[in-house]
Coordinates of C-alpha atoms in Angstrom, one line a residue:
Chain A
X217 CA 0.0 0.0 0.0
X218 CA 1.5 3.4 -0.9
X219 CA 1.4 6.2 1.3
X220 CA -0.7 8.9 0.7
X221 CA 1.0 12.0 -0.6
X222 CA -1.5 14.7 1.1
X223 CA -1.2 15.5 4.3
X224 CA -4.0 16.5 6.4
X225 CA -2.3 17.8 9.8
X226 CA -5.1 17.4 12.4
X227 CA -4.6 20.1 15.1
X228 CA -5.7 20.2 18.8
X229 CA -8.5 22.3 17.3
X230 CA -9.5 19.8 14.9
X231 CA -10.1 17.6 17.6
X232 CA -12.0 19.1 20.2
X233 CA -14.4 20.4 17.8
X234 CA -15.2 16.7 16.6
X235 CA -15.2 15.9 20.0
X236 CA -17.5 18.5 20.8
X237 CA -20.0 18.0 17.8
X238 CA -20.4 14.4 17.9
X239 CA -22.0 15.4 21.9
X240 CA -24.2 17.7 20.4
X241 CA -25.3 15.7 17.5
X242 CA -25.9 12.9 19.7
X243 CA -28.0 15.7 22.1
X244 CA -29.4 16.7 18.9
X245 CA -30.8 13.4 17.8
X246 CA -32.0 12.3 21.4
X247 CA -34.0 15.2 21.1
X248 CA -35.6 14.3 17.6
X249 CA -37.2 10.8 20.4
X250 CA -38.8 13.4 22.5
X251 CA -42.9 14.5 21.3
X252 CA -43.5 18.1 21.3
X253 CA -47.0 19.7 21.0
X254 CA -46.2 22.3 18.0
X255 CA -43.7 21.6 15.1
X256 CA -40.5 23.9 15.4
X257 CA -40.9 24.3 19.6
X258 CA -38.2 22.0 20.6
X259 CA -35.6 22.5 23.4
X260 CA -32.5 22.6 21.3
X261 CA -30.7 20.3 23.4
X262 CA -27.8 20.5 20.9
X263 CA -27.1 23.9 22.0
X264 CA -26.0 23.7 24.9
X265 CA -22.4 22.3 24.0
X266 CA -22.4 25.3 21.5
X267 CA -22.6 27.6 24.7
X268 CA -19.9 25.7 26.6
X269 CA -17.8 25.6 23.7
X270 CA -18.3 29.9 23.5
X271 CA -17.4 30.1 26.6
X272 CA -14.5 27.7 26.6
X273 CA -12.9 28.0 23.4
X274 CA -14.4 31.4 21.7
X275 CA -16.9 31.9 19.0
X276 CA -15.2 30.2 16.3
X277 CA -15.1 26.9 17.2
X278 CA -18.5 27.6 18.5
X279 CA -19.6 28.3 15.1
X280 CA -17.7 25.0 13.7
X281 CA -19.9 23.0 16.5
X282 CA -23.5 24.1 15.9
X283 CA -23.2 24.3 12.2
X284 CA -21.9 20.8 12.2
X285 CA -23.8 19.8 14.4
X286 CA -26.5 21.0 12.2
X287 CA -25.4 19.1 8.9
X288 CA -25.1 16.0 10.6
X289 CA -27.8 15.4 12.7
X290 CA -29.4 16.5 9.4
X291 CA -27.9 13.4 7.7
X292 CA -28.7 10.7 10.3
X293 CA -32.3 12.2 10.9
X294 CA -32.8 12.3 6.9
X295 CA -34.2 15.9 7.0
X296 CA -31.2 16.7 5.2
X297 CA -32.2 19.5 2.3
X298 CA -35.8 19.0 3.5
X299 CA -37.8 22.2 4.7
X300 CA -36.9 21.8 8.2
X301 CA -33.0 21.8 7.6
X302 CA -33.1 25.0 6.3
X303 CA -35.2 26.4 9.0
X304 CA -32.1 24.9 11.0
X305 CA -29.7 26.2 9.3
X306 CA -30.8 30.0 9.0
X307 CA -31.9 29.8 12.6
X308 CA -28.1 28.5 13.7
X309 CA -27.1 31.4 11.3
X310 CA -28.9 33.8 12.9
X311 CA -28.1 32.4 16.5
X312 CA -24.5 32.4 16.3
X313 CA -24.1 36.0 14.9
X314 CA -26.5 37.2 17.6
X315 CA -23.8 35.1 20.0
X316 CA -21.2 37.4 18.0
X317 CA -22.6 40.2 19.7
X318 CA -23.5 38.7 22.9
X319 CA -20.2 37.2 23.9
X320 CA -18.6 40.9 24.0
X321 CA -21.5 41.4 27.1
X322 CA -19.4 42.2 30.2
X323 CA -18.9 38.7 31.5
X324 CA -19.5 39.5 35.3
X325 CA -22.7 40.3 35.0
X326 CA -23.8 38.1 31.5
X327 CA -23.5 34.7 31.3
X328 CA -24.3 31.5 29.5
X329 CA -28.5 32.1 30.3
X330 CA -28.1 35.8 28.9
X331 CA -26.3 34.1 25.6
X332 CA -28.6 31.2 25.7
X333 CA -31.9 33.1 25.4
X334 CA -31.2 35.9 23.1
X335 CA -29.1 32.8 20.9
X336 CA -32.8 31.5 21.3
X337 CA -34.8 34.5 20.1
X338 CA -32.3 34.8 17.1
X339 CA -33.0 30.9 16.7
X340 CA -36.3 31.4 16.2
X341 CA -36.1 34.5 14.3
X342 CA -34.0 33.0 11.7
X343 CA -36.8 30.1 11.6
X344 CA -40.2 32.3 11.6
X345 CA -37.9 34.8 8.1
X346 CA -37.5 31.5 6.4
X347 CA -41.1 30.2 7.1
X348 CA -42.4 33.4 6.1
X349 CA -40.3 33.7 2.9
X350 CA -40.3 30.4 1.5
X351 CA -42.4 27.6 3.2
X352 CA -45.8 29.5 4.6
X353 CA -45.8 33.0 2.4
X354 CA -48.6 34.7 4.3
X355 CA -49.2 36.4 7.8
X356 CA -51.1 34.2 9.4
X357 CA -47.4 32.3 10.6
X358 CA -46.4 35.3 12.7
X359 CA -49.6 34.3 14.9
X360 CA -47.0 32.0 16.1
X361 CA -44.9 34.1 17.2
X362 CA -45.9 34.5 21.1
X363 CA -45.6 31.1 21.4
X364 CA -42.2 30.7 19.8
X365 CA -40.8 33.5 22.5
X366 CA -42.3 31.7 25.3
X367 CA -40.2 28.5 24.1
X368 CA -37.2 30.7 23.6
X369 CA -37.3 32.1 27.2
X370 CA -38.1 28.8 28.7
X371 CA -35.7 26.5 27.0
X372 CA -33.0 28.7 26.6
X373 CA -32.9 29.8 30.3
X374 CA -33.1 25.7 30.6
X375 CA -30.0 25.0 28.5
X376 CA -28.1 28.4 29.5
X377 CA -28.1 27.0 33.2
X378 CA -27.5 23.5 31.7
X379 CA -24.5 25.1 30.2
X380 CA -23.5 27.1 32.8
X381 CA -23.6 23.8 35.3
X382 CA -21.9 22.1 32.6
X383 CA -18.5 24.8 32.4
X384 CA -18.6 24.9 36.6
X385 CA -18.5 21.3 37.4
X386 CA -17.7 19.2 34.7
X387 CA -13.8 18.6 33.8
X388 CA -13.9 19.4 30.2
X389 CA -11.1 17.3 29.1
X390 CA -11.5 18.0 25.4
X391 CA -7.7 17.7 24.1
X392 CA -6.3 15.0 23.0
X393 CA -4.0 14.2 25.5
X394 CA -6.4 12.1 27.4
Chain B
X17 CA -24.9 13.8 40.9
X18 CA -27.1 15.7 43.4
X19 CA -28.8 18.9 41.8
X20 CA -30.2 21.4 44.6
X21 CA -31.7 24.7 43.5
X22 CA -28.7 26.6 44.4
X23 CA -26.3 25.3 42.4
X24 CA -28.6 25.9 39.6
X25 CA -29.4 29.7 40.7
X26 CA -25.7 30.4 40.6
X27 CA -25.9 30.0 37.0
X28 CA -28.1 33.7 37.2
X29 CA -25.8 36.3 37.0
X30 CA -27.9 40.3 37.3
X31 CA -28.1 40.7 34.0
X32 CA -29.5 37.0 33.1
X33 CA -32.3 38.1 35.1
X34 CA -32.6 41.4 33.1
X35 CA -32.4 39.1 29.7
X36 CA -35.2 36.8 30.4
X37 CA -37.5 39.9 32.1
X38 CA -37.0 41.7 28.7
X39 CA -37.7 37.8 26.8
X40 CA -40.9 37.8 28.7
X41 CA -41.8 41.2 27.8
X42 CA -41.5 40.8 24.3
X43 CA -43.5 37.3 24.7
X44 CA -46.5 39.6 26.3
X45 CA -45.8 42.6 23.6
X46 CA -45.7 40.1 20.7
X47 CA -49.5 38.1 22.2
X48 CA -51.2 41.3 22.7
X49 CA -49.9 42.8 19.4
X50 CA -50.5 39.7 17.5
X51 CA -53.2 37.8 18.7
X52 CA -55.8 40.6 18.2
X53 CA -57.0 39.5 14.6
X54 CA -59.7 37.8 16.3
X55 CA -61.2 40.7 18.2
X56 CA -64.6 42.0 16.5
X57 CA -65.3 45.6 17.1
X58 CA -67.8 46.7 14.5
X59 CA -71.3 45.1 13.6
X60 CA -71.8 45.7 10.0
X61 CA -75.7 45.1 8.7
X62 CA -76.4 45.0 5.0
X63 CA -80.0 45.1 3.0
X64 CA -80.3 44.1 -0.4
X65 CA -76.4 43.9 -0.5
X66 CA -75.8 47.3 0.2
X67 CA -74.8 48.5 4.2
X68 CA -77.5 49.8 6.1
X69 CA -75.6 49.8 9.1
X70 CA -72.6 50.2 11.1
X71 CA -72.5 49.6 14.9
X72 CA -69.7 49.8 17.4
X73 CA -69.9 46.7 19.8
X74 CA -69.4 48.9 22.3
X75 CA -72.5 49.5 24.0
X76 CA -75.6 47.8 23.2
X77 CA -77.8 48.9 20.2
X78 CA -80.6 47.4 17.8
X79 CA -81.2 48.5 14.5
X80 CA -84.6 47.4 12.9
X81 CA -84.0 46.2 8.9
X82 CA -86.3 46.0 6.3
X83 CA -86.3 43.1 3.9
X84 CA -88.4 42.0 0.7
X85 CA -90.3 39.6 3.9
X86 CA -90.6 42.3 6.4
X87 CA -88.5 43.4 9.4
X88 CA -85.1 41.8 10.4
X89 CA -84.0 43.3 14.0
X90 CA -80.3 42.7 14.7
X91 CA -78.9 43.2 18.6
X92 CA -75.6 44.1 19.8
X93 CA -74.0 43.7 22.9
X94 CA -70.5 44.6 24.1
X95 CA -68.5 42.3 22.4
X96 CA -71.3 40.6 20.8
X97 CA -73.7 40.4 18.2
X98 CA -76.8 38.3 16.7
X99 CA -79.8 38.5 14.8
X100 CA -82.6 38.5 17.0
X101 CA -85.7 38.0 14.7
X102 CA -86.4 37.8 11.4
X103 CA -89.3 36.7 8.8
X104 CA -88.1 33.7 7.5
X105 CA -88.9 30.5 7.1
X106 CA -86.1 28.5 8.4
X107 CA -84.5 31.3 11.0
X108 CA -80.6 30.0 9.9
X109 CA -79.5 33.2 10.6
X110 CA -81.6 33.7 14.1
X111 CA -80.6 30.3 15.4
X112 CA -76.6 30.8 14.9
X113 CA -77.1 32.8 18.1
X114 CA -74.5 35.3 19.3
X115 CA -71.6 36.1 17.0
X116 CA -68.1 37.3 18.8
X117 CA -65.2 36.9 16.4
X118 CA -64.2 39.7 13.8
X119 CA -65.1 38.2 10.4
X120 CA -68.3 36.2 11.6
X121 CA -71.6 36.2 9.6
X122 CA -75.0 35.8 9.6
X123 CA -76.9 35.7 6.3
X124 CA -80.7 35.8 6.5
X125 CA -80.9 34.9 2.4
X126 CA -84.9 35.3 2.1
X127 CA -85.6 38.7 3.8
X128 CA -81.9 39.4 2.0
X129 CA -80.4 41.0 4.9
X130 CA -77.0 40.1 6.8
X131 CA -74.9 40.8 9.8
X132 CA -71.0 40.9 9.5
X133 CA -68.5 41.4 12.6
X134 CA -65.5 43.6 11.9
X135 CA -62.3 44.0 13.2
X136 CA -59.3 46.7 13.4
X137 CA -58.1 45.1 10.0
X138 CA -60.1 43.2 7.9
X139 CA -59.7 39.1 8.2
X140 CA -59.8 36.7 5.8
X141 CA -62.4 34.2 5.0
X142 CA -61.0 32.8 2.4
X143 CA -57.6 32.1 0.8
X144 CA -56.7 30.6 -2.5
X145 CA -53.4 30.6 -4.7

């Protein structure tokens, strides 16, 4: 067998962002088990390693998790380049550049709930544009709306203090030294 | 793994709490803004196709309409609507009772007179592409 000539140099980086995608795909897809009353209100389970990861590793990497996270879960759900991945996808879109904006909140008195709900709000945002444009072209979707908020608050205070919990107490050991 | 309530509440910093106040505002802004579609606040009456009447369903009122049959009285309420007699035969539009949401109707065809709740904008009945 001949060696392959390319080299793809796999950094620490590399790594931990797998690492940290395959938990949040795995969150992900749990979540897909779990019945909910209203199509699109869903707890986002997946999101909460994108918070860790913001607050651990920076926004970037971030960004690498939830959109991965997004492609895949995608794939193994088989709602890939169906309606409701695209709904996903501008929604993480949205999410992570109002995360952009969030993570520069003075830390000491913002943290992983303040990121986690107005991630949320973007979430949904991103969702409710698409809908509107594309899959349900009148209105009557924005009637919606109240309850999408509600679910934004709830859940993402839920997975903020998840998240939070998550960076106080567990050991993170995502290099791959272990 | 033993989760009390204050672990969890040290995951609040001041400004979390500010956040999810100002999520829950816009929740309330965004219901009372958006779910008021449904709210009628005019009663509109028609003769003969044409409007004979328009009545605020603010305070109570009746309006007395004459039809090719005879006399079609319509009462309002706060809130509330219905056509309270009418000449014809089968009473359809009598027997539908109170009407309360903004795009409701009651059609008395033979004495060719019907009442029509209104809201702020007007609602659809129908939709087709």
């Amino acid at each position: 067998m001949t060696r392959s000539t390319t080299e793809l140099p796999v950094t620490n980086a590399d790594v931990r962002i797998a690492r940290y995608a395959a938990a949040a795909i795995a969150l992900s897809i749990a979540e897909a088990a779990i019945p909910l009353p209203l199509p699109g209100v869903k707890p986002g389970l997946g999101n909460i390693i994108t918070l860790v990861v913001l607050a651990r590793w920076g926004w970037r990497e971030a960004a690498w998790v939830a959109l991965l996270r997004v492609f895949a879960a995608s794939l193994v759900l088989g709602q890939f380049l169906a309606p409701g991945f695209f709904l996903s996808v501008s929604g993480a879109l949205i999410s992570l550049g109002v995360l952009a904006l969030a993570q520069h909140l003075p830390k000491r008195w913002f943290g992983p709930v303040s990121h986690s709900v107005l991630a949320a709000f973007g979430h949904f945002s991103g969702q409710i544009l698409i809908a509107r444009l594309w899959l349900v072209p009148h209105d009557g979707i924005f009637y919606l709306v109240p309850v999408f908020a509600l679910a934004a608050v709830v859940f993402g205070t839920v997975n903020g203090l998840v998240a939070d919990y998550l960076l106080r107490h567990a050991s993170l050991r995502a290099t791959p030294s272990d | 793994m033993k989760l009390a309530w204050h672990e969890w509440r040290a995951g609040f910093r001041p400004g979390d709490i500010l956040v999810i106040g100002g999520g829950l505002a816009a929740c309330v802004f965004f219901a009372l803004t958006l779910w008021q579609g449904g709210v009628a606040r005019w009663a509109e009456v028609r003769a003969g196709g044409k409007v004979v009447a328009r009545l605020s369903l603010d305070r109570p009122a009746s309006v007395d309409v004459d039809g090719p049959l005879g006399q079609t009285r319509v009462q309002v309420e706060p809130g509330r609507a219905r056509v309270l007699s009418d000449p014809g035969p089968r009473q359809y539009c009598v027997l539908q009772g109170w009407l309360s949401r903004a795009g409701a109707v009651a059609i008395c065809a033979p004495n060719e007179v019907s009442l029509r709740l209104l809201g702020d904008s007007s609602a659809y009945d129908t939709l087709n592409y």
